[in-house]
Tab-separated table of C-alpha atoms and ligand atoms in Angstrom:
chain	number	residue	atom	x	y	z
A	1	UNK	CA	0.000	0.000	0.000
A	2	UNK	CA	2.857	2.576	0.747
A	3	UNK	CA	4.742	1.415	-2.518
A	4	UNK	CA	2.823	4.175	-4.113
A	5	UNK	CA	4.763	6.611	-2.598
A	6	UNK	CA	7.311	5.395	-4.371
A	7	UNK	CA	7.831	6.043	-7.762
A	8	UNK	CA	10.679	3.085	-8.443
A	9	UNK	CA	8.175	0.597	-7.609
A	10	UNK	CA	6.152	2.241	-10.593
A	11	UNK	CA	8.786	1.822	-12.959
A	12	UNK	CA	10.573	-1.134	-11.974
A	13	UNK	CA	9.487	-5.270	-11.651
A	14	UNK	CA	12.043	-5.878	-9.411
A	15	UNK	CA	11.592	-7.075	-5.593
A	16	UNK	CA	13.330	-4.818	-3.829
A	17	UNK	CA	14.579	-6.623	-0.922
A	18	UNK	CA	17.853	-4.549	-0.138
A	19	UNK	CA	16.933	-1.938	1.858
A	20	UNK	CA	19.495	-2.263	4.211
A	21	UNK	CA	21.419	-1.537	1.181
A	22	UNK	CA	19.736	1.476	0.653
A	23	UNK	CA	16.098	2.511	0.550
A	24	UNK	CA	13.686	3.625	-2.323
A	25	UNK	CA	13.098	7.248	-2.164
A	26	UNK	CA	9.230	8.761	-1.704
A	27	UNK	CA	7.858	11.161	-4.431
A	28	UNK	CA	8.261	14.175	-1.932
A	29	UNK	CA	12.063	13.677	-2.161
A	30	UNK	CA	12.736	13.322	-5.344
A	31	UNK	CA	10.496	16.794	-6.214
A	32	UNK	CA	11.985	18.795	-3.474
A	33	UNK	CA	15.595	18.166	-5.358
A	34	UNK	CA	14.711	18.967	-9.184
A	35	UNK	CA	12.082	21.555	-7.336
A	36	UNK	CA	15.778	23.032	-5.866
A	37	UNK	CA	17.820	22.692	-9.309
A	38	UNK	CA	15.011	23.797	-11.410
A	39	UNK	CA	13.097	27.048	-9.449
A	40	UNK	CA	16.258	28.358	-6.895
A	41	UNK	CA	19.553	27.098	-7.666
A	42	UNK	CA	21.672	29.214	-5.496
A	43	UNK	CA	24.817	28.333	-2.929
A	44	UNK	CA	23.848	28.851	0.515
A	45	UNK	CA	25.165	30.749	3.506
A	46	UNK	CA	26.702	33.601	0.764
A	47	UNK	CA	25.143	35.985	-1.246
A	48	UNK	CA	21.547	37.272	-0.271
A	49	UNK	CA	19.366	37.720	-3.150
A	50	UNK	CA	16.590	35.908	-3.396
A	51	UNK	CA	17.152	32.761	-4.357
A	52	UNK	CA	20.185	32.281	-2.072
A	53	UNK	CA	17.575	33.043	0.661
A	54	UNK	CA	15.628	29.957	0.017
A	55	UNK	CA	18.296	28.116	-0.691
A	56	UNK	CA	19.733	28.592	2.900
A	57	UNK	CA	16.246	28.627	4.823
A	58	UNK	CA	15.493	25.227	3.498
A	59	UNK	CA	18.872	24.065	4.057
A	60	UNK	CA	18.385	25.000	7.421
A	61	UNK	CA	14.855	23.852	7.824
A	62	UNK	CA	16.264	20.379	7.472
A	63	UNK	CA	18.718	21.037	10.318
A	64	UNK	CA	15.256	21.712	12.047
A	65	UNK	CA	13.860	19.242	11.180
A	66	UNK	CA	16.097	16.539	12.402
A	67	UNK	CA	16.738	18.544	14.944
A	68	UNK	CA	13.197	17.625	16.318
A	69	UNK	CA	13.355	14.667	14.904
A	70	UNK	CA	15.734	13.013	16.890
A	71	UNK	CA	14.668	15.588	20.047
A	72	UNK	CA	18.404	17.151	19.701
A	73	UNK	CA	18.526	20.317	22.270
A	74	UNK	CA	20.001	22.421	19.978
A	75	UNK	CA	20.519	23.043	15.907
A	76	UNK	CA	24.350	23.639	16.283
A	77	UNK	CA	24.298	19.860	17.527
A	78	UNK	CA	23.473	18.968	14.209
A	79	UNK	CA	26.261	18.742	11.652
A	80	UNK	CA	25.480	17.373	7.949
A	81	UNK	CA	27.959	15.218	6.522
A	82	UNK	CA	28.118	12.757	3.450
A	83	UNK	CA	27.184	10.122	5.805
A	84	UNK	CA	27.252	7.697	8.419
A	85	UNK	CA	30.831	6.774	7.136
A	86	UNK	CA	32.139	10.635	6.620
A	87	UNK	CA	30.800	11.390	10.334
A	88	UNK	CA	32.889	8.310	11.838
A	89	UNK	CA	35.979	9.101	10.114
A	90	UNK	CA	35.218	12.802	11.324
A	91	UNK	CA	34.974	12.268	14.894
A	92	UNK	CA	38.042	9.151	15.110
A	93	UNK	CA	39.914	11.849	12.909
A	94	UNK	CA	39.618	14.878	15.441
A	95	UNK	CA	38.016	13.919	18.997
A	96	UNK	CA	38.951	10.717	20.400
A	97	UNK	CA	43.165	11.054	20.906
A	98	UNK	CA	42.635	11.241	24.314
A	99	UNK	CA	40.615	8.398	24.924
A	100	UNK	CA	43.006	5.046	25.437
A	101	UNK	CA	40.428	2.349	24.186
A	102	UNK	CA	37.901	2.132	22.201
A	103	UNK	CA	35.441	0.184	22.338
A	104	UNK	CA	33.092	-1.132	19.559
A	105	UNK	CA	31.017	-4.348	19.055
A	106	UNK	CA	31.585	-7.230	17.035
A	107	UNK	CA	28.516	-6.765	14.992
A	108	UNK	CA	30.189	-3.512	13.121
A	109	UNK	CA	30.126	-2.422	9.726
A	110	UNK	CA	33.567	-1.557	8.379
A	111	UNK	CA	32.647	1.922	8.677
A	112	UNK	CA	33.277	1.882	12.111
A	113	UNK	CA	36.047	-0.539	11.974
A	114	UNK	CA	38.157	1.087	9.283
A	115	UNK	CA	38.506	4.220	10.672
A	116	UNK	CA	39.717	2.917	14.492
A	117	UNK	CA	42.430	0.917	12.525
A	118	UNK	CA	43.548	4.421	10.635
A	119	UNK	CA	44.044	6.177	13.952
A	120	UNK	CA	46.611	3.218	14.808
A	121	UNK	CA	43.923	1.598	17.114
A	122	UNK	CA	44.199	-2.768	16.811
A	123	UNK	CA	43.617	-4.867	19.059
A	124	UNK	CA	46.879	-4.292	20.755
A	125	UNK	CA	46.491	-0.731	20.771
A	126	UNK	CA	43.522	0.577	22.348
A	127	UNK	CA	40.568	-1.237	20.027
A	128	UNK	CA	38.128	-3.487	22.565
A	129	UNK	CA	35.555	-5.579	21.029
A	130	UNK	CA	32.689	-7.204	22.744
A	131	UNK	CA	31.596	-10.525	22.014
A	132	UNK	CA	27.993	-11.923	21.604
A	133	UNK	CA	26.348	-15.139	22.000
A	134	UNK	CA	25.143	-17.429	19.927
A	135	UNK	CA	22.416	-15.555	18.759
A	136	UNK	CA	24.226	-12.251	18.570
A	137	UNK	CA	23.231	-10.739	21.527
A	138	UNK	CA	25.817	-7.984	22.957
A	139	UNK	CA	27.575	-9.175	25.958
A	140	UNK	CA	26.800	-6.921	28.786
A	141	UNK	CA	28.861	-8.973	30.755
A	142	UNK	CA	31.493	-8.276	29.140
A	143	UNK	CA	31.273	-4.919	28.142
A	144	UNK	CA	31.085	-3.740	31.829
A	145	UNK	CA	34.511	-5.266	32.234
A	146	UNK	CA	36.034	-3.912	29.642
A	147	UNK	CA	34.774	-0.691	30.777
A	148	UNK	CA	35.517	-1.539	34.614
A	149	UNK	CA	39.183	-1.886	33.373
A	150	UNK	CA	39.542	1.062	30.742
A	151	UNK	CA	37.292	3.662	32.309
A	152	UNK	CA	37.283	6.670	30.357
A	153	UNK	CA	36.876	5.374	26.418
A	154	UNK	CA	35.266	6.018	24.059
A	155	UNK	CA	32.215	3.793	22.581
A	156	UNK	CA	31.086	3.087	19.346
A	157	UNK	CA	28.193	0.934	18.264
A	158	UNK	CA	25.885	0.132	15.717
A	159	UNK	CA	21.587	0.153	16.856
A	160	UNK	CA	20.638	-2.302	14.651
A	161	UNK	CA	23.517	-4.184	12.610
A	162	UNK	CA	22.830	-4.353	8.967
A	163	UNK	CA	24.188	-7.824	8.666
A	164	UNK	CA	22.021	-9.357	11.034
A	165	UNK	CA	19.068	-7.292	11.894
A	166	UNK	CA	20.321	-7.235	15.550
A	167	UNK	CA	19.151	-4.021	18.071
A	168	UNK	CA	21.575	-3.391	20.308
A	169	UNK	CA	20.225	-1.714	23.404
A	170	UNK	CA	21.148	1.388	23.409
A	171	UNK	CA	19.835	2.997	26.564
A	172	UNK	CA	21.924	0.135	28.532
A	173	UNK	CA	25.062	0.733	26.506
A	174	UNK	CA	25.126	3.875	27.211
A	175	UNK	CA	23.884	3.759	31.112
A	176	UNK	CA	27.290	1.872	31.175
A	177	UNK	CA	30.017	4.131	29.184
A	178	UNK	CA	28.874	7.025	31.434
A	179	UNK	CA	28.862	4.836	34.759
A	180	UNK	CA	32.320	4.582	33.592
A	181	UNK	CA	33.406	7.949	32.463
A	182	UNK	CA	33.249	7.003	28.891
A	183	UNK	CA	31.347	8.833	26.254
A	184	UNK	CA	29.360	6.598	23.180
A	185	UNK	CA	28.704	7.141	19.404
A	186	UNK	CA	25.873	5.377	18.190
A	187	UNK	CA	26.071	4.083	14.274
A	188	UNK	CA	22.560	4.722	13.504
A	189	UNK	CA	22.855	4.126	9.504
A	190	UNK	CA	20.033	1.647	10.160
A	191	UNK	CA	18.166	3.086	12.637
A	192	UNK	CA	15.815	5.848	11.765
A	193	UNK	CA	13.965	3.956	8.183
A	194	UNK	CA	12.866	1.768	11.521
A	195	UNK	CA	12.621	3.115	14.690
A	196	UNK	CA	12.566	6.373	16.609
A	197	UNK	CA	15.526	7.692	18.009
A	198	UNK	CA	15.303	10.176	21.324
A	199	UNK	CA	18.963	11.538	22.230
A	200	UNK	CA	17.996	12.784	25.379
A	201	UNK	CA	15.941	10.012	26.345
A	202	UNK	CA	19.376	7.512	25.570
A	203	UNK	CA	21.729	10.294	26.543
A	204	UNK	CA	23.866	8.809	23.181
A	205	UNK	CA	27.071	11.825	22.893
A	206	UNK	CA	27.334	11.349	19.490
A	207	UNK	CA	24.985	10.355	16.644
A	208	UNK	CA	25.630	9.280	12.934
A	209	UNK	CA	22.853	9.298	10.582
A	210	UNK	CA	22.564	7.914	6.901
A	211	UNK	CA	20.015	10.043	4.992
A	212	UNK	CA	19.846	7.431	1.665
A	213	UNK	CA	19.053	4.559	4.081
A	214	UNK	CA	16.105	6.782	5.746
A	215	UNK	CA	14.245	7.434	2.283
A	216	UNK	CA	16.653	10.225	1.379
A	217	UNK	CA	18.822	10.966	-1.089
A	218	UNK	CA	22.322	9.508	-1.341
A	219	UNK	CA	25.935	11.517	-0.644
A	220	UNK	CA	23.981	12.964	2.849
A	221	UNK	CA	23.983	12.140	6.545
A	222	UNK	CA	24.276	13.854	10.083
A	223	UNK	CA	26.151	13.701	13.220
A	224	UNK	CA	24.899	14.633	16.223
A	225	UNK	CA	27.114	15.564	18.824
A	226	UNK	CA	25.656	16.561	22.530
A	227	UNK	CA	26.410	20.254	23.232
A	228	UNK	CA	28.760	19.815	25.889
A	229	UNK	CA	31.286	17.986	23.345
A	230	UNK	CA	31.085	20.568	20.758
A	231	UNK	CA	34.078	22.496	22.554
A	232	UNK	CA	36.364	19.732	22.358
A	233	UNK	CA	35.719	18.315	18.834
A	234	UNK	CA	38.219	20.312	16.119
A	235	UNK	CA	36.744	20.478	12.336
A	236	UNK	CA	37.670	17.544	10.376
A	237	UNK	CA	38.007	20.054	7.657
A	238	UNK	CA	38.626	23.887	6.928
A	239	UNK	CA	37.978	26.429	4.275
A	240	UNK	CA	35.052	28.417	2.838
A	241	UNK	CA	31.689	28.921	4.822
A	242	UNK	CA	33.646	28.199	7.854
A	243	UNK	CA	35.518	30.922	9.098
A	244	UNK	CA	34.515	34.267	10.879
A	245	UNK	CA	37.574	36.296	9.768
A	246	UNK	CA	40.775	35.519	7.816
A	247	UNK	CA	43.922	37.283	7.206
A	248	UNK	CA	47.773	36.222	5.634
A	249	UNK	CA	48.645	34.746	8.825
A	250	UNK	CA	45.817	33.133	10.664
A	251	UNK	CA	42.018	32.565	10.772
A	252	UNK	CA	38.780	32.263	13.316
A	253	UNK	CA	36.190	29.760	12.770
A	254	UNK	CA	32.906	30.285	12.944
A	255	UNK	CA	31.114	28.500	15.540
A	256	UNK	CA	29.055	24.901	15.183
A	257	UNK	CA	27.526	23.849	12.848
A	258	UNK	CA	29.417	25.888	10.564
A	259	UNK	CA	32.732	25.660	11.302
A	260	UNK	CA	32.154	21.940	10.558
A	261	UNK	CA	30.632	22.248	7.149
A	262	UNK	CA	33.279	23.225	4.887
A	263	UNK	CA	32.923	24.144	1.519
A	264	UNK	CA	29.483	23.908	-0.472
A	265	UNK	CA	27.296	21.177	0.783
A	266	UNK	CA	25.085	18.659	-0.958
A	267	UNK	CA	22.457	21.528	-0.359
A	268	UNK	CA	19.832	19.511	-2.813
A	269	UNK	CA	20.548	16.742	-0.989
A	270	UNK	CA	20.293	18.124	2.686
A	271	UNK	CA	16.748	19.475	1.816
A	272	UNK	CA	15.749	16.222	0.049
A	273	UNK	CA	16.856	14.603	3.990
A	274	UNK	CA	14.188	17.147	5.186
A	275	UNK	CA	11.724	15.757	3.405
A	276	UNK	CA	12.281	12.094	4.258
A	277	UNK	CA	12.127	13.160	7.332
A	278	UNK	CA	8.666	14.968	6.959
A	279	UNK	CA	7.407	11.532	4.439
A	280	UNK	CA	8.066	9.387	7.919
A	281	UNK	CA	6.181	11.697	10.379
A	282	UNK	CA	3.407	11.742	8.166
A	283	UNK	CA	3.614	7.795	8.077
A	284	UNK	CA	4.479	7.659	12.110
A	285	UNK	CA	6.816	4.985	13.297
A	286	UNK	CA	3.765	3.142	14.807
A	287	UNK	CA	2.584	1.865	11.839
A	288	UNK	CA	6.057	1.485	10.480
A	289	UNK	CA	6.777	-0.680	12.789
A	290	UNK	CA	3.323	-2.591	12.720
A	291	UNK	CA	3.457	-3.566	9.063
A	292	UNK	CA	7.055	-4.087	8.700
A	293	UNK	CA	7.389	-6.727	12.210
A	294	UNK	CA	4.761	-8.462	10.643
A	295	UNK	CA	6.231	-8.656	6.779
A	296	UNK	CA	9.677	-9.395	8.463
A	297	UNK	CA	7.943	-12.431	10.715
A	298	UNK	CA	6.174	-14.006	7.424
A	299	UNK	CA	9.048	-13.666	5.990
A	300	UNK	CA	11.144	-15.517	8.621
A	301	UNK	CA	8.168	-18.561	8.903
A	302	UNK	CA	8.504	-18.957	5.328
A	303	UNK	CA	12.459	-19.226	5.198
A	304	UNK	CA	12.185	-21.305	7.642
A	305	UNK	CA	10.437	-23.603	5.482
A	306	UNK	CA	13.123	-23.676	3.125
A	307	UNK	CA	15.075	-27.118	3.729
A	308	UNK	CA	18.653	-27.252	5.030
A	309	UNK	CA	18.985	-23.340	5.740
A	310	UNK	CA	21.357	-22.214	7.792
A	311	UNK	CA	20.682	-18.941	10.180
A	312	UNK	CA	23.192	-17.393	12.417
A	313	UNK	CA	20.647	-15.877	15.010
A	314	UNK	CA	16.956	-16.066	16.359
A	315	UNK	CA	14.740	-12.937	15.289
A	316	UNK	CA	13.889	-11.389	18.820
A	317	UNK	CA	15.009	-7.754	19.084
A	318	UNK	CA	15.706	-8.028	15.242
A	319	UNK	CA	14.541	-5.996	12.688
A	320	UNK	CA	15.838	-5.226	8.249
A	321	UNK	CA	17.567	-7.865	7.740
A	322	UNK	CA	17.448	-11.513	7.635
A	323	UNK	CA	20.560	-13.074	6.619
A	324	UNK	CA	21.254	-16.717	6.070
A	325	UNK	CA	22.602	-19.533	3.885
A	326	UNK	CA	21.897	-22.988	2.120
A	327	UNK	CA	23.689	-25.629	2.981
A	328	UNK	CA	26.569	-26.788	0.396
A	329	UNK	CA	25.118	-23.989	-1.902
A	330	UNK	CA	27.090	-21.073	-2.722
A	331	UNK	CA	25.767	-17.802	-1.886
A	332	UNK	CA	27.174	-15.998	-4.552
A	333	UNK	CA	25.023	-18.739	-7.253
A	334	UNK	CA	22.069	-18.286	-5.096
A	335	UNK	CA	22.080	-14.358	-5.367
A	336	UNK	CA	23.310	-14.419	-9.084
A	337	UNK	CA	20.093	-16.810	-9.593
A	338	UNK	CA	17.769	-14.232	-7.917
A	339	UNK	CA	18.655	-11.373	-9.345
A	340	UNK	CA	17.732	-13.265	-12.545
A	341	UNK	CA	14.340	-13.678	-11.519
A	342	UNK	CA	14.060	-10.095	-10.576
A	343	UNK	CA	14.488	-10.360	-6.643
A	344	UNK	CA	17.007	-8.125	-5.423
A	345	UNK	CA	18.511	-9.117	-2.136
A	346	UNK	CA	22.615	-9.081	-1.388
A	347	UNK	CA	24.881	-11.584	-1.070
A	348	UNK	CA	28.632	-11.602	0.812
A	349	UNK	CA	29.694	-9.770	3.872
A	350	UNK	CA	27.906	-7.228	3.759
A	351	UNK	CA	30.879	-4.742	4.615
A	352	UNK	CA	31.073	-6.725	8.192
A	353	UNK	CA	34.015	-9.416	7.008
A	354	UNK	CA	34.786	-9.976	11.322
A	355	UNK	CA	31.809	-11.161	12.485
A	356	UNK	CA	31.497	-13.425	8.964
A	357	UNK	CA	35.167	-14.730	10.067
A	358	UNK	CA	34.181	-15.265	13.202
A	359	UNK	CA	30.755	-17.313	11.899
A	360	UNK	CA	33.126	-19.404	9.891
A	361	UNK	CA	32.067	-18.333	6.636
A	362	UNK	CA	32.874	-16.009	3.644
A	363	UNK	CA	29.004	-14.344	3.805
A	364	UNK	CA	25.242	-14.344	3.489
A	365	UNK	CA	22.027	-13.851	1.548
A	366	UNK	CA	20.856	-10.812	3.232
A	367	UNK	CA	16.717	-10.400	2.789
A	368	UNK	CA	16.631	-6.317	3.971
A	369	UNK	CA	13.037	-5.369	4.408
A	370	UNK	CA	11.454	-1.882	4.892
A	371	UNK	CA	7.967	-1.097	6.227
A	372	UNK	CA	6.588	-1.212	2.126
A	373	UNK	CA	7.502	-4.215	1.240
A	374	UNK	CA	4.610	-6.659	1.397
A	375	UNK	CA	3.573	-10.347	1.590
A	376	UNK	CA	3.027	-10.596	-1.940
A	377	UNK	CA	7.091	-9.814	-2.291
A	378	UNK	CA	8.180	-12.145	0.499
A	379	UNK	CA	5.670	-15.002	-1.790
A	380	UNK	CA	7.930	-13.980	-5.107
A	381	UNK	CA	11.350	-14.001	-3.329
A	382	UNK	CA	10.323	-17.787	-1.568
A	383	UNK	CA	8.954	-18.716	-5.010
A	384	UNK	CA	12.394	-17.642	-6.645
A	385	UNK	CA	14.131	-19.246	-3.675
A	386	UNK	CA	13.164	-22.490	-4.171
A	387	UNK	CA	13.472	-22.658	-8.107
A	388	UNK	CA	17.048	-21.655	-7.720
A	389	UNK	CA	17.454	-24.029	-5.017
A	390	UNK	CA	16.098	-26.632	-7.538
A	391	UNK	CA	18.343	-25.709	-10.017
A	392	UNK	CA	21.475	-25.907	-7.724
A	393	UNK	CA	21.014	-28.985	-5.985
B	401	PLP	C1	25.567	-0.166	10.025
B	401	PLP	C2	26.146	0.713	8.952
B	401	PLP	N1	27.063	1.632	9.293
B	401	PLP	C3	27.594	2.471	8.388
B	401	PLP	C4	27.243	2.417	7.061
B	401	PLP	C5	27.795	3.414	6.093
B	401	PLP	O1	26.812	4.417	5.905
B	401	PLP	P1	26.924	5.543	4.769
B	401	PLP	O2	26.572	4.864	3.488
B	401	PLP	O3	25.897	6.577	5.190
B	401	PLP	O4	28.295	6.069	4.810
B	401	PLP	C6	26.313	1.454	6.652
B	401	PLP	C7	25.974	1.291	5.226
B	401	PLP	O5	25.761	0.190	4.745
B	401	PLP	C8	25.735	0.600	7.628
B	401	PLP	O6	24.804	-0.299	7.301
């Protein structure tokens, strides 16, 4: 029913089953970007004719917006970035020297792997990861004692790993780093195309946000860092739209958000965030969450139909993704097999090689769902599923 919101599903055949991938993008989106190019192409921030007016106010109106959104205190804790990635690499790059360890879980996307290992961090050097069980539950356990023994470091985990589909909870992880004097960044590439995210309410110090995997365009994200931090955090990089005065030998920086948004931003695509962000208020995360849990638990009964499959955790506190394999099949045939029959779902590591290492295999079929996807798609992908299977075995 909400696929009509969506133009790709009018143009396209395909079963989109990749959304943790990235997600379609509603109508409203994709109008309030050629609306931008078309009727007030301007830079923002600059000059102050007319255009370049609305240009900046609906640049900032998305800083409002997610401002609100994610019940931020303040617009100057809200810094737009390329992404979840650029926002990592932004705070490892410029606010965590002082902090010995840090600590991350083993559920991460390279995106907040990578960047620890640039900084010189191993696991020899100050990088601490915490197990999970057999169902890929975070240890607690041992995340407390890590923390009990390297008080003061600095956290950073994924809320719902796109692997797996896992929800880490936040709120505890977080009670923890500050029982401990550590601060936490929460990956929340996944998080907001599902679930609600209050700041205040988890008292999370740091906040990365992915807008193509929340219904927005690609090349745009967020970090939001709690006020108190701002002070301490140095821009990752300098230059126009930054600075309050320059001269030959030195300059002053303006102060947050600007002096952390160098240069001329994806301004189409921070408005186009906006709107995504205005497209799932409309919806409301209650009936997000009420269509897509129950599209996500047909689709698990049915897999679990599916003879000799292999899954690598239960589905409580899960939610996207559902990844798994076939047993003495090859992922890779399985997913070149679907995408043949028009089902689009990934297949590999999913830019999480540890955790697939420490599974004992090379990678998955990930199934990704969002709150449009339907029965009717989880009945084509099964359908697919087993005619491949046919033709493999
Ligand atoms: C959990 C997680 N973290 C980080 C990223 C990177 O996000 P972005 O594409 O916004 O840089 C992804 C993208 O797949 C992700 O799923």
């Amino acid at each position: 029913m909400f696929k009509r919101d969506f133009p790709y599903f009018a143009n396209s055949k395909t079963v989109y089953l990749d959304n943790a991938a990235t997600t379609q993008k509603p109508k409203n989106v994709i109008d309030s970007q050629i609306e931008y190019y078309e009727k007030y192409c301007a830079n923002t921030h600059r000059s102050s004719y007319g255009d370049a007016n609305m240009a900046t106010r609906k640049y900032e109106n998305s800083r409002e917006l997610l401002k609100e959104f994610i019940n931020a205190k303040k617009s100057e804790e809200i810094i737009f970035t390329k992404g979840v990635t650029e926002a990592i690499n932004m705070i490892a790059d410029t606010f965590t020297r002082d902090y010995k360890s840090v600590i991350i879980s083993s559920l991460e996307h390279h995106s907040n792997i990578v960047p620890w290992h640039m900084q010189g961090r191993d696991l020899t050097n100050g990088l601490k990861v915490v197990g999970c069980d057999n169902n890929l539950n975070f240890d607690f356990e041992e995340y407390e004692n890590i923390l009990k023994k390297n008080p003061n470091s600095f956290v950073s985990v994924t809320h719902i790993s796109n692997a797996f589909g896992k929800i880490h909870d936040i709120k505890r992880v977080c009670d923890l780093a500050h029982k401990y004097e550590s601060v936490v960044l929460v990956d929340g590439a996944q998080s907001l195309a599902h679930a609600k995210i209050d700041v205040q309410k988890l008292d999370v110090d740091f906040l990365a946000l992915s807008s193509h995997k929340t219904f927005g365009p690609t090349g745009v994200g967020a970090l939001y860092v709690k006020e108190k931090h701002l002070e301490n955090m140095k821009p990752y990089q300098t230059g126009g739209a930054t600075i309050n005065e320059v001269d030959f030998n030195s300059s002053t920086l303006l102060n947050s958000p600007y002096k952390f948004e160098a240069g001329t931003q994806n301004i189409a695509g921070v408005i186009g965030f906006g709107e995504a962000l205005k497209y799932i208020n409309r919806i409301g995360y209650e009936n997000i969450k009420t269509v897509e849990k129950d599209v996500y638990n047909y689709l698990n009964s049915e897999l679990e139909k599916i003879p000799n499959i292999i899954f690598y955790n239960d589905t409580k506190d899960c939610i996207g993704s559902r990844s798994f394999n076939i047993k003495n099949i090859s992922h890779d045939d399985i997913g070149i097999l679907l995408d043949k029959m028009g089902i689009a779902v990934r297949v590999g590591h999913h830019c999480a090689q540890p955790i697939m290492k420490k599974l004992g295999i090379k990678g998955t079929i990930r199934v990704s769902t969002s709150f449009y996807n339907d029965y009717e798609d989880v009945n084509r992908l099964i359908k697919a599923l087993k005619k491949a299977l046919d033709m493999l075995s």
